[in-house]
CSV table of C-alpha atoms in Angstrom, one decimal:
chain,number,residue,atom,x,y,z
A,5,MET,CA,0.0,0.0,0.0
A,6,LEU,CA,2.8,2.4,0.8
A,7,ALA,CA,4.4,1.8,-2.6
A,8,ARG,CA,1.0,2.2,-4.3
A,9,ILE,CA,0.6,5.6,-2.5
A,10,MET,CA,4.0,6.7,-3.8
A,11,ALA,CA,3.1,5.5,-7.3
A,12,VAL,CA,-0.2,7.5,-7.6
A,13,ARG,CA,0.8,10.5,-5.4
A,14,ASP,CA,1.6,12.9,-8.3
A,15,GLY,CA,-1.8,12.2,-10.0
A,16,LEU,CA,-3.8,13.0,-6.9
A,17,ARG,CA,-5.7,16.3,-6.0
A,18,PRO,CA,-3.7,18.7,-3.8
A,19,SER,CA,-5.7,17.8,-0.7
A,20,GLU,CA,-5.3,14.1,-1.4
A,21,ARG,CA,-1.5,14.6,-1.9
A,22,LYS,CA,-1.4,16.3,1.5
A,23,LEU,CA,-3.1,13.2,3.0
A,24,ALA,CA,-0.7,10.9,1.1
A,25,ASP,CA,2.3,12.7,2.6
A,26,CYS,CA,0.8,12.4,6.1
A,27,VAL,CA,0.3,8.6,5.6
A,28,LEU,CA,3.8,8.1,4.2
A,29,ALA,CA,5.4,10.1,7.1
A,30,GLN,CA,3.8,8.1,9.9
A,31,PRO,CA,2.1,4.9,8.5
A,32,GLY,CA,2.3,3.1,11.9
A,33,GLU,CA,0.2,5.8,13.6
A,34,VAL,CA,-2.3,6.0,10.8
A,35,ILE,CA,-3.6,2.5,11.4
A,36,THR,CA,-4.6,3.4,14.9
A,37,LEU,CA,-6.7,6.5,13.9
A,38,SER,CA,-10.4,6.9,13.2
A,39,MET,CA,-11.4,8.7,10.0
A,40,ALA,CA,-12.2,11.8,12.0
A,41,ASP,CA,-8.9,11.8,13.7
A,42,MET,CA,-7.1,11.2,10.4
A,43,ALA,CA,-8.9,14.1,8.8
A,44,GLU,CA,-8.0,16.4,11.7
A,45,ARG,CA,-4.3,15.3,11.7
A,46,ALA,CA,-3.9,15.7,7.9
A,47,GLY,CA,-6.0,18.9,7.8
A,48,VAL,CA,-8.4,17.5,5.2
A,49,SER,CA,-12.1,16.6,5.1
A,50,GLU,CA,-13.5,13.1,5.6
A,51,PRO,CA,-14.8,13.0,2.0
A,52,THR,CA,-11.2,13.6,0.9
A,53,ILE,CA,-10.1,10.5,2.8
A,54,ALA,CA,-12.9,8.5,1.2
A,55,ARG,CA,-11.8,9.7,-2.3
A,56,PHE,CA,-8.2,8.9,-1.4
A,57,CYS,CA,-9.0,5.4,-0.3
A,58,GLY,CA,-11.1,4.8,-3.5
A,59,ALA,CA,-8.2,6.0,-5.7
A,60,LEU,CA,-6.1,3.3,-4.0
A,61,GLY,CA,-8.6,0.6,-4.8
A,62,CYS,CA,-10.0,0.3,-1.3
A,63,SER,CA,-13.7,0.2,-0.4
A,64,GLY,CA,-13.2,2.6,2.5
A,65,PHE,CA,-10.9,3.8,5.3
A,66,ARG,CA,-11.2,0.5,7.2
A,67,GLU,CA,-10.0,-1.6,4.3
A,68,PHE,CA,-7.2,0.9,3.6
A,69,LYS,CA,-6.0,0.6,7.2
A,70,ILE,CA,-6.1,-3.2,7.0
A,71,LYS,CA,-3.9,-3.2,3.8
A,72,LEU,CA,-1.6,-0.6,5.3
A,73,ALA,CA,-1.2,-2.8,8.4
A,74,GLN,CA,-0.4,-5.8,6.2
A,75,ASP,CA,2.4,-3.8,4.5
A,76,ILE,CA,3.9,-2.8,7.8
A,77,ALA,CA,3.7,-6.4,9.1
A,78,ALA,CA,5.3,-7.7,5.9
A,79,GLY,CA,8.4,-5.7,6.5
A,80,MET,CA,7.9,-2.6,4.3
A,81,PRO,CA,10.8,-0.7,5.8
A,82,PHE,CA,13.1,-2.9,3.6
A,83,ILE,CA,11.5,-1.4,0.5
A,84,ASP,CA,13.6,1.8,1.0
A,85,GLN,CA,16.8,-0.1,1.8
A,86,GLU,CA,19.1,0.6,-1.1
A,87,VAL,CA,22.6,-0.8,-1.5
A,88,SER,CA,25.5,1.7,-0.9
A,89,PRO,CA,28.9,1.9,-2.4
A,90,ASP,CA,30.6,0.5,0.7
A,91,ASP,CA,28.4,-2.5,1.0
A,92,ARG,CA,30.2,-5.9,0.9
A,93,ALA,CA,28.8,-9.0,-0.7
A,94,ALA,CA,26.9,-10.1,2.4
A,95,GLY,CA,25.3,-6.7,2.8
A,96,ILE,CA,24.3,-6.5,-0.8
A,97,ALA,CA,22.8,-10.0,-0.7
A,98,GLY,CA,20.8,-9.3,2.4
A,99,LYS,CA,19.4,-6.0,1.1
A,100,VAL,CA,18.4,-7.4,-2.3
A,101,PHE,CA,16.7,-10.5,-0.7
A,102,ASP,CA,15.0,-8.4,1.9
A,103,ARG,CA,13.8,-5.9,-0.7
A,104,THR,CA,12.6,-8.6,-3.0
A,105,LEU,CA,10.7,-10.6,-0.4
A,106,ALA,CA,9.0,-7.5,1.0
A,107,THR,CA,8.0,-6.3,-2.4
A,108,LEU,CA,6.5,-9.7,-3.4
A,109,MET,CA,4.5,-9.8,-0.1
A,110,GLN,CA,3.2,-6.3,-0.8
A,111,VAL,CA,2.2,-7.2,-4.4
A,112,ARG,CA,0.6,-10.4,-3.1
A,113,ASN,CA,-1.4,-8.5,-0.5
A,114,ASN,CA,-2.7,-6.0,-3.0
A,115,LEU,CA,-3.3,-8.3,-5.9
A,116,SER,CA,-7.0,-8.4,-7.0
A,117,ALA,CA,-8.2,-12.0,-7.3
A,118,GLU,CA,-11.1,-10.7,-9.5
A,119,ALA,CA,-8.6,-9.2,-11.9
A,120,VAL,CA,-6.6,-12.4,-12.1
A,121,ASP,CA,-9.8,-14.4,-12.8
A,122,ARG,CA,-11.0,-12.0,-15.5
A,123,ALA,CA,-7.6,-11.9,-17.2
A,124,ALA,CA,-7.3,-15.7,-17.1
A,125,ASP,CA,-10.7,-16.1,-18.6
A,126,LEU,CA,-9.8,-13.8,-21.5
A,127,LEU,CA,-6.5,-15.5,-22.1
A,128,ALA,CA,-7.9,-19.0,-21.9
A,129,GLY,CA,-10.5,-18.2,-24.5
A,130,ALA,CA,-8.1,-16.2,-26.8
A,131,ARG,CA,-7.5,-17.3,-30.3
A,132,ARG,CA,-4.0,-15.7,-30.3
A,133,ILE,CA,-2.0,-14.0,-27.6
A,134,GLU,CA,0.7,-11.4,-28.2
A,135,PHE,CA,3.1,-10.2,-25.5
A,136,TYR,CA,4.5,-6.7,-25.7
A,137,GLY,CA,7.3,-5.1,-23.7
A,138,SER,CA,10.4,-2.9,-24.3
A,139,GLY,CA,13.8,-2.9,-22.5
A,140,ASN,CA,13.7,-4.8,-19.3
A,141,SER,CA,10.0,-5.3,-19.7
A,142,GLY,CA,10.6,-6.8,-23.1
A,143,THR,CA,12.7,-9.5,-21.5
A,144,VAL,CA,9.9,-10.2,-19.0
A,145,ALA,CA,7.3,-10.4,-21.8
A,146,GLN,CA,9.4,-12.9,-23.6
A,147,ASP,CA,9.8,-15.0,-20.5
A,148,ILE,CA,6.0,-15.0,-19.8
A,149,GLN,CA,5.4,-15.9,-23.5
A,150,ARG,CA,7.5,-19.0,-23.0
A,151,ARG,CA,5.3,-20.1,-20.2
A,152,PHE,CA,2.2,-19.8,-22.5
A,153,PHE,CA,3.4,-21.4,-25.7
A,154,ARG,CA,2.8,-25.0,-24.5
A,155,LEU,CA,-0.8,-24.3,-23.6
A,156,GLY,CA,-2.2,-24.8,-27.1
A,157,ILE,CA,-2.7,-21.1,-27.9
A,158,PRO,CA,-0.7,-19.4,-30.7
A,159,THR,CA,1.6,-16.9,-28.9
A,160,VAL,CA,4.4,-14.5,-29.9
A,161,ALA,CA,6.4,-11.9,-27.9
A,162,TYR,CA,7.7,-8.6,-29.4
A,163,SER,CA,10.2,-6.3,-27.7
A,164,ASP,CA,10.6,-3.9,-30.7
A,165,ALA,CA,8.1,-1.0,-30.3
A,166,HIS,CA,7.7,-0.5,-34.0
A,167,VAL,CA,7.0,-4.2,-34.5
A,168,TYR,CA,4.3,-4.5,-31.8
A,169,PHE,CA,2.8,-1.2,-32.9
A,170,VAL,CA,2.2,-2.7,-36.4
A,171,SER,CA,1.3,-6.2,-35.1
A,172,ALA,CA,-1.4,-4.8,-32.9
A,173,LEU,CA,-3.1,-3.4,-36.0
A,174,SER,CA,-3.5,-7.0,-37.4
A,175,LEU,CA,-5.4,-8.3,-34.3
A,176,ALA,CA,-9.1,-9.1,-34.2
A,177,PRO,CA,-11.9,-9.8,-31.7
A,178,GLY,CA,-11.0,-12.9,-29.8
A,179,ASP,CA,-7.3,-12.1,-29.7
A,180,ALA,CA,-5.5,-10.8,-26.6
A,181,VAL,CA,-2.4,-8.8,-25.7
A,182,VAL,CA,-0.4,-9.0,-22.5
A,183,ALA,CA,1.4,-5.6,-22.2
A,184,VAL,CA,4.2,-5.4,-19.7
A,185,SER,CA,5.5,-2.0,-18.5
A,186,SER,CA,7.1,-0.9,-15.3
A,187,SER,CA,6.1,2.7,-15.8
A,188,GLY,CA,2.9,2.2,-17.7
A,189,GLY,CA,3.4,5.5,-19.5
A,190,THR,CA,5.6,5.0,-22.5
A,191,ARG,CA,4.1,6.4,-25.7
A,192,ASP,CA,5.0,3.5,-27.9
A,193,MET,CA,3.3,1.0,-25.6
A,194,LEU,CA,0.2,3.1,-25.2
A,195,GLU,CA,-0.2,3.6,-28.9
A,196,ALA,CA,0.2,-0.1,-29.6
A,197,VAL,CA,-2.4,-1.0,-26.9
A,198,GLN,CA,-4.8,1.5,-28.4
A,199,ASN,CA,-4.3,-0.2,-31.7
A,200,ALA,CA,-5.1,-3.6,-30.2
A,201,LEU,CA,-8.2,-2.3,-28.5
A,202,SER,CA,-9.4,-0.5,-31.6
A,203,ALA,CA,-9.0,-3.8,-33.5
A,204,GLY,CA,-11.3,-5.5,-30.9
A,205,ALA,CA,-8.6,-7.4,-29.0
A,206,ALA,CA,-8.5,-7.6,-25.1
A,207,VAL,CA,-5.5,-6.1,-23.3
A,208,ILE,CA,-4.2,-7.4,-20.1
A,209,ALA,CA,-1.7,-5.0,-18.5
A,210,ILE,CA,1.0,-5.9,-16.0
A,211,THR,CA,2.0,-2.5,-14.7
A,212,ARG,CA,1.7,0.0,-11.9
A,213,SER,CA,-1.6,1.4,-10.5
A,214,GLY,CA,-2.8,4.8,-11.7
A,215,SER,CA,-0.6,4.6,-14.8
A,216,PRO,CA,-2.1,5.5,-18.3
A,217,LEU,CA,-1.6,1.8,-19.3
A,218,ALA,CA,-3.5,0.5,-16.3
A,219,GLN,CA,-6.4,2.9,-17.1
A,220,LEU,CA,-6.4,2.0,-20.8
A,221,ALA,CA,-6.2,-1.8,-20.5
A,222,THR,CA,-9.2,-4.2,-20.4
A,223,VAL,CA,-7.8,-5.8,-17.2
A,224,SER,CA,-4.8,-4.7,-15.1
A,225,LEU,CA,-2.6,-6.7,-12.7
A,226,LEU,CA,-0.8,-4.2,-10.6
A,227,ALA,CA,2.6,-4.2,-9.1
A,228,ASP,CA,3.5,-1.0,-7.3
A,229,VAL,CA,7.2,-1.0,-6.8
A,230,THR,CA,9.5,2.0,-5.8
A,231,GLU,CA,12.8,1.9,-7.6
A,232,ASP,CA,15.4,4.4,-8.6
A,233,PHE,CA,15.5,3.8,-12.3
A,234,ASP,CA,18.2,6.4,-12.8
A,235,ILE,CA,20.7,4.4,-10.7
A,236,HIS,CA,19.8,0.8,-10.9
A,237,SER,CA,18.0,-1.3,-13.6
A,238,PRO,CA,14.5,-2.5,-12.4
A,239,MET,CA,15.0,-5.3,-10.0
A,240,THR,CA,12.0,-6.0,-7.8
A,241,SER,CA,9.5,-4.8,-10.5
A,242,ARG,CA,11.0,-7.3,-12.9
A,243,ILE,CA,10.6,-10.2,-10.4
A,244,SER,CA,7.1,-9.1,-9.5
A,245,HIS,CA,6.0,-9.0,-13.1
A,246,LEU,CA,7.5,-12.5,-13.7
A,247,VAL,CA,5.5,-13.8,-10.8
A,248,LEU,CA,2.3,-12.3,-12.1
A,249,GLY,CA,3.0,-13.9,-15.4
A,250,ASP,CA,3.4,-17.3,-13.6
A,251,ILE,CA,0.1,-16.8,-11.9
A,252,LEU,CA,-1.6,-16.1,-15.2
A,253,SER,CA,-0.1,-19.1,-17.0
A,254,ILE,CA,-1.1,-21.4,-14.2
A,255,ALA,CA,-4.6,-20.0,-14.0
A,256,VAL,CA,-5.0,-20.4,-17.8
A,257,ALA,CA,-3.6,-24.0,-17.7
A,258,LEU,CA,-6.2,-25.0,-15.0
A,259,ARG,CA,-9.0,-23.6,-17.2
A,260,LYS,CA,-7.8,-25.8,-20.1
A,261,GLY,CA,-8.5,-28.9,-18.0
A,262,ASP,CA,-7.9,-32.5,-19.1
A,263,ALA,CA,-7.1,-31.8,-22.7
A,264,LEU,CA,-4.1,-29.7,-21.7
A,265,ARG,CA,-2.9,-32.2,-19.2
A,266,GLU,CA,-2.9,-34.8,-21.9
A,267,ARG,CA,-1.0,-32.5,-24.2
A,268,LEU,CA,1.6,-31.7,-21.6
A,269,GLU,CA,2.1,-35.3,-20.8
A,270,ARG,CA,2.8,-36.0,-24.4
A,271,HIS,CA,5.3,-33.2,-24.4
A,272,LYS,CA,6.9,-34.5,-21.3
A,273,GLN,CA,7.3,-38.0,-22.8
A,274,ALA,CA,8.8,-36.6,-26.0
A,275,LEU,CA,11.2,-34.4,-24.1
A,276,SER,CA,12.4,-37.3,-21.9
A,277,ARG,CA,13.6,-39.0,-25.1
A,278,HIS,CA,15.6,-35.8,-26.0
A,279,PRO,CA,17.0,-34.4,-22.8
A,280,ARG,CA,18.1,-30.8,-22.9
A,281,GLU,CA,17.9,-27.6,-20.9
A,282,GLN,CA,14.3,-26.6,-20.4
């Protein structure tokens, strides 16, 4: 929840940003406050708090406090723990593991089961699935596509923005796109997604909440991760997106039922006769 607040903060109204800053400054105290007390402390109205909670995907202040408490219990302080130039190997390893584990717990706690179900239904019924991503997200898109290609659905992954922009124009109703983007705001991705939607295809986004991509997509699976993209390449966002891809592929496989199990068993038997790296 703290990472989500930071992700959407700049897009909030001034009064809601004021509330966001208050929550980020003292999250441990916020979970003990009533809505009236929170309004008084932040200097905002109770309707502002209600709008703020809604913008974060919560039904109300009570649900917001529950999710905030889960973040704190899951070790959210590690999220801000960056490596420093004088860190030795043990310190680097500890910080990277702590940050990754805390992020995955946060994404898990905030993941919408309804969104996963809807995305899996669309993908299981798709005639064709295309996976789009650029840079680090392109590598993630390719990895997720490799999990899908054995499911009996024609799939392809594109990491060249020009190629997926053009490819999206050739889609049709019944097709689907999985668009992966850490920022959710790159122009090339948004234009390609708009092409896909205009052609009648469904778009499943793996991105951050409040981003233009999340708002544009048919269904969005959200991973709000705070990273300094100017210093380090995306680390925890990449892993979070890969896990969301694993969730989708398993959910789709289960929807395929016995026919897919028989197909995979044939694949397993064939591969056992030709052992190689999987």
